[in-house]
Coordinates of C-alpha atoms in Angstrom, one line a residue:
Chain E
X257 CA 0.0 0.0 0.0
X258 CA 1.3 3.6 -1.0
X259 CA 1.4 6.2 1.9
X260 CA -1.8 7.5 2.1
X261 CA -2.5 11.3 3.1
X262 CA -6.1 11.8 4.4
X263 CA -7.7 14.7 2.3
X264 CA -7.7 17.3 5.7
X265 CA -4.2 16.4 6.6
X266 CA -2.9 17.4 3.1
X267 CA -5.4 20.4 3.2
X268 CA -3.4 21.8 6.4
X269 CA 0.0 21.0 4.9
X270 CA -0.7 22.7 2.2
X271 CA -1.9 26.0 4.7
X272 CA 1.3 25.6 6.2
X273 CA 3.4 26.4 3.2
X274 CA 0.9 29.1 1.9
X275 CA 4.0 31.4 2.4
X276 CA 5.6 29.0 0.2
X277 CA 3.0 29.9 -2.3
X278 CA 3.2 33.2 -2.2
X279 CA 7.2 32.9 -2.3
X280 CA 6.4 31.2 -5.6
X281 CA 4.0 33.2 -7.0
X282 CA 6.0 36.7 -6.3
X283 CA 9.1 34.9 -7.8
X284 CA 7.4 34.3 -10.7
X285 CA 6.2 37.5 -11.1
X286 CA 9.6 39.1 -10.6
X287 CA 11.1 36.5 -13.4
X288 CA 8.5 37.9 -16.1
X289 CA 8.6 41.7 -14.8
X290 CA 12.4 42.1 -14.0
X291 CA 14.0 40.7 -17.0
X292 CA 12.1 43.3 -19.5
X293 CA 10.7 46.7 -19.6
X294 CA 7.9 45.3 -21.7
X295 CA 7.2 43.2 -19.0
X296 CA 3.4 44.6 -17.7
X297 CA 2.7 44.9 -21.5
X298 CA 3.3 41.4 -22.8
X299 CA 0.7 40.2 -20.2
X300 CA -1.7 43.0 -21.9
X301 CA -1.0 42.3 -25.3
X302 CA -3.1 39.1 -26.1
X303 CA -6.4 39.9 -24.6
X304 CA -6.0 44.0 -25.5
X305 CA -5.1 42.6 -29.1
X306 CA -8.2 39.9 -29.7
X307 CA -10.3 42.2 -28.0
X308 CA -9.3 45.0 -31.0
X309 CA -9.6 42.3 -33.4
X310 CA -13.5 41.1 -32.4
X311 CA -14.1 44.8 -31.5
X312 CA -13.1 45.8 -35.1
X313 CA -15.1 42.9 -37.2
X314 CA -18.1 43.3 -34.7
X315 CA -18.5 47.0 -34.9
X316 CA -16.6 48.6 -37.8
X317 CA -16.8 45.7 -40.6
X318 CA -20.3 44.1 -39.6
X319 CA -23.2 45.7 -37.6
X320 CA -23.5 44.0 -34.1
X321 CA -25.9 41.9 -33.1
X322 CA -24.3 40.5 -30.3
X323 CA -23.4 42.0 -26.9
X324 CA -23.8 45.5 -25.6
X325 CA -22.3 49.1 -25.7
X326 CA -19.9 50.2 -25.2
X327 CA -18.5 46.5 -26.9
X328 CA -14.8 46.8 -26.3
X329 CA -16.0 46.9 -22.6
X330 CA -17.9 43.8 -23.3
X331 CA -15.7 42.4 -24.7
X332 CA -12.8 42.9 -22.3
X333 CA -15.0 42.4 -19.4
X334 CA -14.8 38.5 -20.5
X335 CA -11.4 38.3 -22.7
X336 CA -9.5 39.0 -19.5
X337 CA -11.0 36.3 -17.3
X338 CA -10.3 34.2 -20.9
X339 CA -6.8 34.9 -20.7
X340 CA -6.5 33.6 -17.1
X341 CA -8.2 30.7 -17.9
X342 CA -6.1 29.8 -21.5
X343 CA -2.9 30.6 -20.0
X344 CA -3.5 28.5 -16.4
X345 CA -4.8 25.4 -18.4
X346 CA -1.7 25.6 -20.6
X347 CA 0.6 26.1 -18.0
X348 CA -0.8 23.7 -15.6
X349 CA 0.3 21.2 -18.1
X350 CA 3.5 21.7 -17.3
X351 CA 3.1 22.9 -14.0
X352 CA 5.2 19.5 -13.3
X353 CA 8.0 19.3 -15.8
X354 CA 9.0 22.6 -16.3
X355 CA 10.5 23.0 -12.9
X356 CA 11.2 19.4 -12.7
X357 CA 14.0 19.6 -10.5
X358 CA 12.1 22.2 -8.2
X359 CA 9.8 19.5 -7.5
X360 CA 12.5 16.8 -7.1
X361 CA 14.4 18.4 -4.7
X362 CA 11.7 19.7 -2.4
X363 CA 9.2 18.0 -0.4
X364 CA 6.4 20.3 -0.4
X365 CA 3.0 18.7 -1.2
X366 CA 3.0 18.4 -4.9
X367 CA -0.5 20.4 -5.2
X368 CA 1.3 23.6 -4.6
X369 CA 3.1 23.4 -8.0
X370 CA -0.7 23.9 -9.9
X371 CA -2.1 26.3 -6.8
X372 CA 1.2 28.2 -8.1
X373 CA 0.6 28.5 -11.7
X374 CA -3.1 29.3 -11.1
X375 CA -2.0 31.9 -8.9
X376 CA 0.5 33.2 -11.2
X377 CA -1.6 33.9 -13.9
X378 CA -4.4 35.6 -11.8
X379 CA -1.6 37.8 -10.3
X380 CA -1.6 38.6 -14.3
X381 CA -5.0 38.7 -14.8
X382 CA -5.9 41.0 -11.8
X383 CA -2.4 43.5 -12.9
X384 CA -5.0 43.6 -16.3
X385 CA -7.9 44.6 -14.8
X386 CA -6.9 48.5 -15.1
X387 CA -6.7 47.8 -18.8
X388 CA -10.7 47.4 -18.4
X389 CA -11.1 49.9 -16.0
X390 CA -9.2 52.4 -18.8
X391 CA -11.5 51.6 -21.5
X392 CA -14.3 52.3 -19.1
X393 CA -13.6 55.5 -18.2
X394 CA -12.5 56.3 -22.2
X395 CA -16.7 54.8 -22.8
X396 CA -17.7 56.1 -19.9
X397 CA -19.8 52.4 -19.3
X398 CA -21.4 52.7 -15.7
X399 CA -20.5 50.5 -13.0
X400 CA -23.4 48.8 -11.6
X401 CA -23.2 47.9 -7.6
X402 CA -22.9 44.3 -9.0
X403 CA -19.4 44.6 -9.3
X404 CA -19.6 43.5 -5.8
X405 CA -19.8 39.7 -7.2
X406 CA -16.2 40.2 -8.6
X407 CA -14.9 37.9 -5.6
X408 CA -17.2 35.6 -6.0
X409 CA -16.4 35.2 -10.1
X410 CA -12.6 34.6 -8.9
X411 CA -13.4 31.8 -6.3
X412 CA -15.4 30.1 -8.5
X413 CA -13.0 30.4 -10.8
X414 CA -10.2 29.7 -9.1
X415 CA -11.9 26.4 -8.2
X416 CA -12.7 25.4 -11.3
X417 CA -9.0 26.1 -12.9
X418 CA -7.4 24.7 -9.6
X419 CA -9.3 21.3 -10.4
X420 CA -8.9 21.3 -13.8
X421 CA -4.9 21.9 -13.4
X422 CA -5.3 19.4 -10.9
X423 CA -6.3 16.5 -13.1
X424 CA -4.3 18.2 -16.4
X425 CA -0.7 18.3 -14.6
X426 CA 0.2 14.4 -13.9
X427 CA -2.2 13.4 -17.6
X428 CA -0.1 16.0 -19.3
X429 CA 3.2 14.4 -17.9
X430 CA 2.0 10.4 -18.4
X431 CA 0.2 11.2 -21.8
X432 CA 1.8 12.6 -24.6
X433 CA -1.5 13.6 -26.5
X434 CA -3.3 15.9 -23.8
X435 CA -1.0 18.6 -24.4
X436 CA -2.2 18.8 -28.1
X437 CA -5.9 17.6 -27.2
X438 CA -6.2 20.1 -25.0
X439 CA -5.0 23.1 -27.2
X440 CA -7.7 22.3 -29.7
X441 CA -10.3 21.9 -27.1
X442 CA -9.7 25.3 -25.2
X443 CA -9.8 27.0 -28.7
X444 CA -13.5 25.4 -29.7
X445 CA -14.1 26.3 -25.5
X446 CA -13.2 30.1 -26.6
X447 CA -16.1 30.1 -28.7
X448 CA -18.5 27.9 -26.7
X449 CA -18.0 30.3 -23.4
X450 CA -19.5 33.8 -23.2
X451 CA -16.9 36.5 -24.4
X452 CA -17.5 37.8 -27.6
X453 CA -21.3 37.4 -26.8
X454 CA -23.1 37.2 -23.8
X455 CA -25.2 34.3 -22.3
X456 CA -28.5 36.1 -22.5
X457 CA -27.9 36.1 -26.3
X458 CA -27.6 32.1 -26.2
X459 CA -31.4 32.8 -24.3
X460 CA -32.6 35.2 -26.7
X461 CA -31.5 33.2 -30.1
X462 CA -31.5 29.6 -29.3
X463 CA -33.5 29.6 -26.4
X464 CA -34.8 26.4 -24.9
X465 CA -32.9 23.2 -24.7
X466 CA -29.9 24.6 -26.3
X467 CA -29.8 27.8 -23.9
X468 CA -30.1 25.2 -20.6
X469 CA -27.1 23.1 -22.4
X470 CA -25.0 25.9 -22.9
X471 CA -25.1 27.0 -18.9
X472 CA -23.6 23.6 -18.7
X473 CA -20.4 25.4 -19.5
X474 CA -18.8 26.4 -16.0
X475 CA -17.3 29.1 -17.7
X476 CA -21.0 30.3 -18.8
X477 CA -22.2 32.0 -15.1
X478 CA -18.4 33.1 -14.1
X479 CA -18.1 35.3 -17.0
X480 CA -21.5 36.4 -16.6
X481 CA -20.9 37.2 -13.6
X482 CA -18.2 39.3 -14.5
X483 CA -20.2 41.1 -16.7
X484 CA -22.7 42.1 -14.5
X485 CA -20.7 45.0 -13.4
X486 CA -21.0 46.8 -16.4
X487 CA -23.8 45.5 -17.8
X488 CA -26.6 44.3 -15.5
X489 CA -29.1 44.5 -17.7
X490 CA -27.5 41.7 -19.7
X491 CA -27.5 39.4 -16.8
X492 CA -28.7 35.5 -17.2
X493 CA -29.3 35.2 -13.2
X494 CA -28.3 32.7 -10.3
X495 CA -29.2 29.9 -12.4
X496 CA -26.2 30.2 -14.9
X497 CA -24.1 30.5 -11.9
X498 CA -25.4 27.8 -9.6
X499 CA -24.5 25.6 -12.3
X500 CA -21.0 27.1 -12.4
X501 CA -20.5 26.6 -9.0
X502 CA -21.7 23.1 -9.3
X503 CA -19.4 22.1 -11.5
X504 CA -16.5 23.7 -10.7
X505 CA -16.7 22.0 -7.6
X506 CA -17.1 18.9 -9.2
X507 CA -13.9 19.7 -11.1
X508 CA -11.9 20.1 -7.9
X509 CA -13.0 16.7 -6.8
X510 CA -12.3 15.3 -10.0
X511 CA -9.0 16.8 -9.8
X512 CA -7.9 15.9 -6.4
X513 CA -8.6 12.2 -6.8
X514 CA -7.1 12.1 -10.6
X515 CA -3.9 13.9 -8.6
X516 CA -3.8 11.9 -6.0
X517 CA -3.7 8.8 -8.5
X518 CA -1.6 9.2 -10.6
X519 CA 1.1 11.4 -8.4
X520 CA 3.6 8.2 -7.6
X521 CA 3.2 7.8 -11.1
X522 CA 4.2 10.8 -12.2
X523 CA 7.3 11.6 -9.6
X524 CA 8.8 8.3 -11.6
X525 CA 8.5 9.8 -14.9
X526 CA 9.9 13.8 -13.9
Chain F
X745 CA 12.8 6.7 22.1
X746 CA 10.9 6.1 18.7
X747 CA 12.9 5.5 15.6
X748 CA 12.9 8.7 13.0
X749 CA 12.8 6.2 10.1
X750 CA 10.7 3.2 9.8
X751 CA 10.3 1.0 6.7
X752 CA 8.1 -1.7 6.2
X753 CA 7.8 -4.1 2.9
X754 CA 9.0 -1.0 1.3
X755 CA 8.9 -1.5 -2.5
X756 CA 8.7 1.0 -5.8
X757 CA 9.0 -0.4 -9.5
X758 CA 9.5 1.4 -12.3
X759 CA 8.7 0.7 -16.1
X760 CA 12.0 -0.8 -18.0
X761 CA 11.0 0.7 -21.6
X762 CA 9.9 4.1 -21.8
X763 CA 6.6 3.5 -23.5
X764 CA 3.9 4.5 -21.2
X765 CA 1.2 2.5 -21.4
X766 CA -0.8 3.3 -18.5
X767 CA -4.6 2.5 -19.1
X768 CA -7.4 5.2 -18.3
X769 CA -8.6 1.9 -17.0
X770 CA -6.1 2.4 -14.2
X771 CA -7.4 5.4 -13.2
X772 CA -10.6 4.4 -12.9
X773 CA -10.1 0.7 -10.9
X774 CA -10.5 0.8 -7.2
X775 CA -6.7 -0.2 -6.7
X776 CA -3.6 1.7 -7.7
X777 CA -2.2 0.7 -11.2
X778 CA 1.5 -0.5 -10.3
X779 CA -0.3 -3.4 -8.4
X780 CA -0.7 -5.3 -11.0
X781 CA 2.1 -7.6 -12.5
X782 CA 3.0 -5.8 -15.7
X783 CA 5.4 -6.7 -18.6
X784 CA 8.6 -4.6 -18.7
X785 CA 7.7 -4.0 -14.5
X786 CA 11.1 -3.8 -12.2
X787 CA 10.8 -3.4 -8.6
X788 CA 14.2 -1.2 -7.9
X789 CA 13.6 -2.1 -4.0
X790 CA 11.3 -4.4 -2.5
X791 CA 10.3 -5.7 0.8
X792 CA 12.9 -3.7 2.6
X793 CA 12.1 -3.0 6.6
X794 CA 14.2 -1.4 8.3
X795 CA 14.2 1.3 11.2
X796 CA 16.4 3.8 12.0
X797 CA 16.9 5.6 15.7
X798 CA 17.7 9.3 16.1
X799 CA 21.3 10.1 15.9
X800 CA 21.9 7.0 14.4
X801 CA 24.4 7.4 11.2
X802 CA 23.9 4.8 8.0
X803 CA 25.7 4.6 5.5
X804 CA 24.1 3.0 1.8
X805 CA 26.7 0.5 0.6
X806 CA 26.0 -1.4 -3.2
X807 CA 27.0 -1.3 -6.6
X808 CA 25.2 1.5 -9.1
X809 CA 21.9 0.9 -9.8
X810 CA 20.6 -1.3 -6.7
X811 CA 18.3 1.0 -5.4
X812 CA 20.9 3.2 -3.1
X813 CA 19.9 6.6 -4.7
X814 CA 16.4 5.5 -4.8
X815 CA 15.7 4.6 -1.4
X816 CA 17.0 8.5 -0.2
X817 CA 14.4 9.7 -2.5
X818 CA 11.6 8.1 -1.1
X819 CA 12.8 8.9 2.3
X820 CA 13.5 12.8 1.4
X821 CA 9.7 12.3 0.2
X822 CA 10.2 12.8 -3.6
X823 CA 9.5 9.5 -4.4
X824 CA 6.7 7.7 -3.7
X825 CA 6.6 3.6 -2.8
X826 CA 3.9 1.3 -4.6
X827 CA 4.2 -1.1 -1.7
X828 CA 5.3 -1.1 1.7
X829 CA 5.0 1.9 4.5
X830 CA 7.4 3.9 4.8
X831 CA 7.4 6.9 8.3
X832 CA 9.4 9.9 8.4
X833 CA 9.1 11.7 11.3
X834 CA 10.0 15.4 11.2
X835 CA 11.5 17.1 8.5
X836 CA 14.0 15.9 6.0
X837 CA 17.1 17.7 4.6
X838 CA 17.8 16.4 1.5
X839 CA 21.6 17.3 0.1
X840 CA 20.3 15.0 -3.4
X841 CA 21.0 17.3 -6.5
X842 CA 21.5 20.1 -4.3
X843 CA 21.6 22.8 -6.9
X844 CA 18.0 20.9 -8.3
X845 CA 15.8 24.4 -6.4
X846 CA 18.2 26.7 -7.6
X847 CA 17.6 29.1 -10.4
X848 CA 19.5 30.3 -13.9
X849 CA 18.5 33.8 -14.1
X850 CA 18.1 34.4 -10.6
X851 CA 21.1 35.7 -9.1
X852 CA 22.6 33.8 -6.1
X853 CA 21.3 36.5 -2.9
X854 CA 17.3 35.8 -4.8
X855 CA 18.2 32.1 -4.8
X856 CA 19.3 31.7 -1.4
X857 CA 16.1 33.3 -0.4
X858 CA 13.9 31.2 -2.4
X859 CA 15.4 27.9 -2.1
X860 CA 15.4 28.1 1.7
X861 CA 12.6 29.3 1.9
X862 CA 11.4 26.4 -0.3
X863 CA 12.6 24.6 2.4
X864 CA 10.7 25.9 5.1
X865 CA 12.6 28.7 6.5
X866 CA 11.0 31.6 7.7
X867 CA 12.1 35.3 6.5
X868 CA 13.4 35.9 9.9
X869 CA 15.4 32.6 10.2
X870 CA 17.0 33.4 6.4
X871 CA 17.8 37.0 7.3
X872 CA 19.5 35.3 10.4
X873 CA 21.8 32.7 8.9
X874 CA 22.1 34.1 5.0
X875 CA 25.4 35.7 6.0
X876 CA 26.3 31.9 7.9
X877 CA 25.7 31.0 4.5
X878 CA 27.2 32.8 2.0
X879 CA 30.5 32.7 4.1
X880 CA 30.1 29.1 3.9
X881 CA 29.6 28.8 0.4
X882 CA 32.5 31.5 -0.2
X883 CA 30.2 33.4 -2.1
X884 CA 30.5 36.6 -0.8
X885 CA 31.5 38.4 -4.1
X886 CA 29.4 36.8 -6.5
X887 CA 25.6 37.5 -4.5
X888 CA 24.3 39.7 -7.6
X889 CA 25.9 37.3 -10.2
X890 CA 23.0 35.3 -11.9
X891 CA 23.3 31.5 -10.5
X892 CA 24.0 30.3 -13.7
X893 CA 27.1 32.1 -14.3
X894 CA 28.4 30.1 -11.2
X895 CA 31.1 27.4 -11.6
X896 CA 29.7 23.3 -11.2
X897 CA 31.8 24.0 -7.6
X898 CA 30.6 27.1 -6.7
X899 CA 27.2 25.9 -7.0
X900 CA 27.4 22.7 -5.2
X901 CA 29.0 24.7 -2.3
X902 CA 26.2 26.7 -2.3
X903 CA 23.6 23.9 -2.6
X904 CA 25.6 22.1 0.3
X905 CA 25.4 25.2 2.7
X906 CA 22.0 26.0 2.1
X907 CA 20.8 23.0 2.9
X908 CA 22.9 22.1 6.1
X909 CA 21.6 25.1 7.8
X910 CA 18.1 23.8 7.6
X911 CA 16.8 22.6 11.2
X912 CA 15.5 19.3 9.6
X913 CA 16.3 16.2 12.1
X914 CA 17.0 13.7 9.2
X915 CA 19.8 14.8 7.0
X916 CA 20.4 12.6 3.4
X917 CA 23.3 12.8 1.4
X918 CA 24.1 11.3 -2.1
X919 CA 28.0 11.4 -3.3
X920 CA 27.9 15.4 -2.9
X921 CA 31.1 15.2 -1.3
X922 CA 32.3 14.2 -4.1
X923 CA 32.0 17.4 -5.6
X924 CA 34.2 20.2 -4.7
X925 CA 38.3 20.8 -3.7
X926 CA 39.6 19.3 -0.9
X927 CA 40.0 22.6 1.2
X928 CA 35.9 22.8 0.9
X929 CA 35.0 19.0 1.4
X930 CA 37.2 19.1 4.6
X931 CA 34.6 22.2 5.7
X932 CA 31.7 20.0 4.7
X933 CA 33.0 16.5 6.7
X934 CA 33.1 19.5 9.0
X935 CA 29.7 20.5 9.1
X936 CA 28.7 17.1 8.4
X937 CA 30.3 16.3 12.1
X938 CA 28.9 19.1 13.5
X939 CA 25.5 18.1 12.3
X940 CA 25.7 14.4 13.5
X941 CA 27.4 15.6 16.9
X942 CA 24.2 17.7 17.2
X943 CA 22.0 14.9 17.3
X944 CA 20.8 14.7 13.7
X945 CA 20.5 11.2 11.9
X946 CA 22.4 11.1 8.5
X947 CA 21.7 8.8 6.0
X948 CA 25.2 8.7 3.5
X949 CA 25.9 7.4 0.4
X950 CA 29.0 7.4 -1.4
X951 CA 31.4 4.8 -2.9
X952 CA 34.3 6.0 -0.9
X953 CA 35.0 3.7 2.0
X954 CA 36.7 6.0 4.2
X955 CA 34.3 8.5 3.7
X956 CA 31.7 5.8 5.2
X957 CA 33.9 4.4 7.8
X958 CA 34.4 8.3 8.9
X959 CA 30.9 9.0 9.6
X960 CA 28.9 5.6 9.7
X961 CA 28.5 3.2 12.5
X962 CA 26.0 0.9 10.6
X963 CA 25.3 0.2 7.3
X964 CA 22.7 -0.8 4.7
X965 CA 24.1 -3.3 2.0
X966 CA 21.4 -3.2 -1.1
X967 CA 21.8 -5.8 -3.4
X968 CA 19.4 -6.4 -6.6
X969 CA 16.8 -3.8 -4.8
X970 CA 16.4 -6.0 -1.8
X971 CA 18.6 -5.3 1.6
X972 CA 21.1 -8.1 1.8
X973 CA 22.8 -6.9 5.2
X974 CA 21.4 -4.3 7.7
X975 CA 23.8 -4.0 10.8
X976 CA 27.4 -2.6 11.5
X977 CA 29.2 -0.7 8.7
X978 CA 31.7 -3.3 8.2
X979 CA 29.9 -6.1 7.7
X980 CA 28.1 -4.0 4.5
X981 CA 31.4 -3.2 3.3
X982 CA 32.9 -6.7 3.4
X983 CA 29.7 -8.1 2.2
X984 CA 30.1 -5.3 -0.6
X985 CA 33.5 -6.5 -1.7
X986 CA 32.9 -10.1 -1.2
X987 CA 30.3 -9.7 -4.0
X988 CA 31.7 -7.4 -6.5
X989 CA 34.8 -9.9 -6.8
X990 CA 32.8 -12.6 -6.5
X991 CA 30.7 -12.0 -9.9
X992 CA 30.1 -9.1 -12.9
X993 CA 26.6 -8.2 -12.4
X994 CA 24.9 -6.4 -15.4
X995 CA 24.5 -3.0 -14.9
X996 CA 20.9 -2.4 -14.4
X997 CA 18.9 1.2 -15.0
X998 CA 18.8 3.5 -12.2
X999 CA 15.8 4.7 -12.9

């Protein structure tokens, strides 16, 4: 029989080195910010530069039918979130071999090295946010005493990646294919979730049993929820978000247990 | 008083090719996959029980590739058996590929500071011994350099000082002392006195006798991944040379 951790025992390991965490986390922010000027920007470009491109086709080439005004608000309001959640999958994926021979020669609790890489790329998403806050102000969109739910959009969130990273780092390592599976599938999940239209536009067109299928998509009520700062009007309610929760939750479980499984496994092969 | 280490039917196996054909039926059974008898399946230690008292000093005797390194890595934690129990208690200071938490572009003050606190150390511990350190490592004019600008030396001193000022009761090392000139490994059979004298239990390997008989009392004879003598250091050493002349073996993989 393997050593066996109890679930809460791990839980208050991994509490303990929360410092270790945030070590980790600042360090990798200092790698990506000290090295080059350009540093802030590079995290900005991607989302700022889709954004401009759906912003463009949506409003300048074609008349919109999708979203609200002001759309590069929309649109940002949901491509940043986006971002966090591309570049965490893809980086949890390697969240075990890149520093290989970090997690060799340390015996932290092996979770840490995805709760780092999720937490890295919020650290990037939130140091975006005033990007969204800029085009705001330049659209002068109105912030809605929703924006109140932003915590709970990150925790959900945050769950939801944490689990999915959870399950995707010791695959990625034993499996050759996820890496590739997985870069098609968040690409068709770009245009399945919510960000260069909203959910109540899944309602309004499709309606019905296609509309309750799409909420089925966790990231359906986060972004949503995101939105509803700016644009309450626009908002699909709990239900889209109870689902969300549901399943991202579900997702951490998943996680865990695939983690757990496959982790002696996976030390072997690093 | 109760032993730091204690190993029961300890075993880990590794795949001999490097095809992986794990099953997503693995996953899914009830028991863990490397249970089952598999093709191409070696077990790189197996049933090995042993316990080992605070204070106590081993030393890992065997040829390459029976299990020596493998055994510190599953007690330093970074491993983890498919059979067998295996109880560390308290914290382990692992001197195994001591530059492994040290980074390139980092420069060597940033490192120190990440790697021990990797380790556990708090900010006011580090602050307290990171001059303890550096003079150690005889690093004192290189703390802005970037770590990978070091020399192979130079970082192994580094690695080896770090580490030896953790507080962690079980201390592992694997041929470091290998590494290095001969002014710095007399500082580190130094140290390494100083840590056993206060009480700490070292667990050494290395293929140089006298570096064994200098710091070991007993001592672990692996064989084939199984433990073929467990008692004074001696007896693993003659036990050692009795076999190597006695037959060739194959090498084998490490891992």
């Amino acid at each position: 029989m393997a050593i066996q951790v109890e679930p809460v025992p791990r839980l208050r390991i991994l509490w303990g080195n929360r410092r270790v965490l945030q070590l980790l986390v600042s360090r990798d922010l200092k790698v990506k910010y000290a090295d080059s000027v350009l540093g802030y920007f590079w995290t900005i470009l991607e989302p700022l530069m889709m954004a401009g491109v759906y912003w463009f086709v949506f409003t300048q080439l074609m008349d919109r039918t999708l979203g609200q005004e002001p759309y590069i608000v929309f649109l940002l309001a949901a491509m940043l979130p986006w971002q966090w959640t591309n570049s965490s999958l893809r980086a949890s994926m390697k969240a075990l071999s890149k520093d290989s021979k970090l997690v060799r020669s340390t015996n932290l609790p092996r979770e840490i090295w995805i709760l780092r890489t999720v937490g890295s790329k919020f650290s990037e998403f939130f140091l975006a946010i005033p990007v969204l806050v800029f085009f705001a102000v330049v659209n002068s969109a109105e912030l809605s005493w929703y924006v109140v739910f932003f915590p709970l959009a990150v925790l959900l969130q945050a769950v939801l990646l944490v689990g999915a990273g959870l399950a995707l780092a010791p695959l990625a390592v034993l499996y050759g294919d996820v890496e590739r599976l997985i870069r098609i599938l968040t690409r068709l999940l770009f245009y399945f979730s919510p960000v260069i239209y909203g959910v109540s536009d899944v309602q309004d067109k499709l309606g019905g049993v296609v509309a309750d299928l799409y909420i089925l998509n966790p990231l359906a009520g986060i972004f949503d929820l995101y939105r509803t700062a700016f644009f309450p009007g626009e908002w699909a309610g709990w239900g889209a978000v109870g689902v969300s929760a549901l399943i991202s939750f579900a997702m951490l479980a998943l996680g865990i247990t695939v983690f757990r499984r496959l982790e002696g496994s996976v030390l072997k092969e690093i | 008083m109760a032993p730091v280490i204690e190993a029961d039917g300890l075993g880990i196996s590794f795949k001999r090719n490097r095809r992986r054909n794990r099953r997503l039926r693995d996953l899914l059974a009830g028991r863990a996959p490397a249970k089952r008898k598999k093709k191409g399946e070696f077990w790189a230690l197996r049933d090995l029980s042993f316990s080992v008292e605070p204070g106590e000093a081993v030393g890992l005797v065997g040829g390459n590739g029976q299990g020596k390194s493998t055994l510190l890595k599953l007690i330093a934690g970074v491993l983890l058996p498919d059979e067998g129990r295996l109880r560390v208690h308290g914290g382990v200071a692992p001197l195994i590929e001591v530059t492994g938490g040290f980074v390139g572009d980092l420069t060597a003050r940033d490192n120190i500071l990440l790697t021990a606190g990797l380790h556990g150390l708090s900010k006011a511990q580090i602050a307290e011994r990171f001059d303890a350190i550096v003079d150690f490592a005889e690093v004192r004019d290189f703390l802005d350099t970037p770590f990978r600008h070091f020399s192979s030396g130079m970082k192994v001193r580094l690695g080896f000082s770090v580490v030896t000022t953790l507080d962690e009761p079980v201390v592992l090392v694997d041929e470091v002392l290998a590494v290095g000139d001969r002014a710095f490994r007399e500082k580190c059979y130094d140290r390494m006195g100083e840590l056993l004298s206060g009480g700490r239990t070292l667990f050494l390997v290395s293929h140089n006798e006298a570096d064994l008989r200098r710091f070991c009392t007993r001592g672990l004879y692996l064989s084939g991944g199984s433990l073929v003598s467990d008692g004074p250091l001696e007896d693993a050493l003659t036990r050692y040379r009795e076999d190597a002349t006695r037959r060739r073996r194959p090498p084998r993989p490490t891992e």
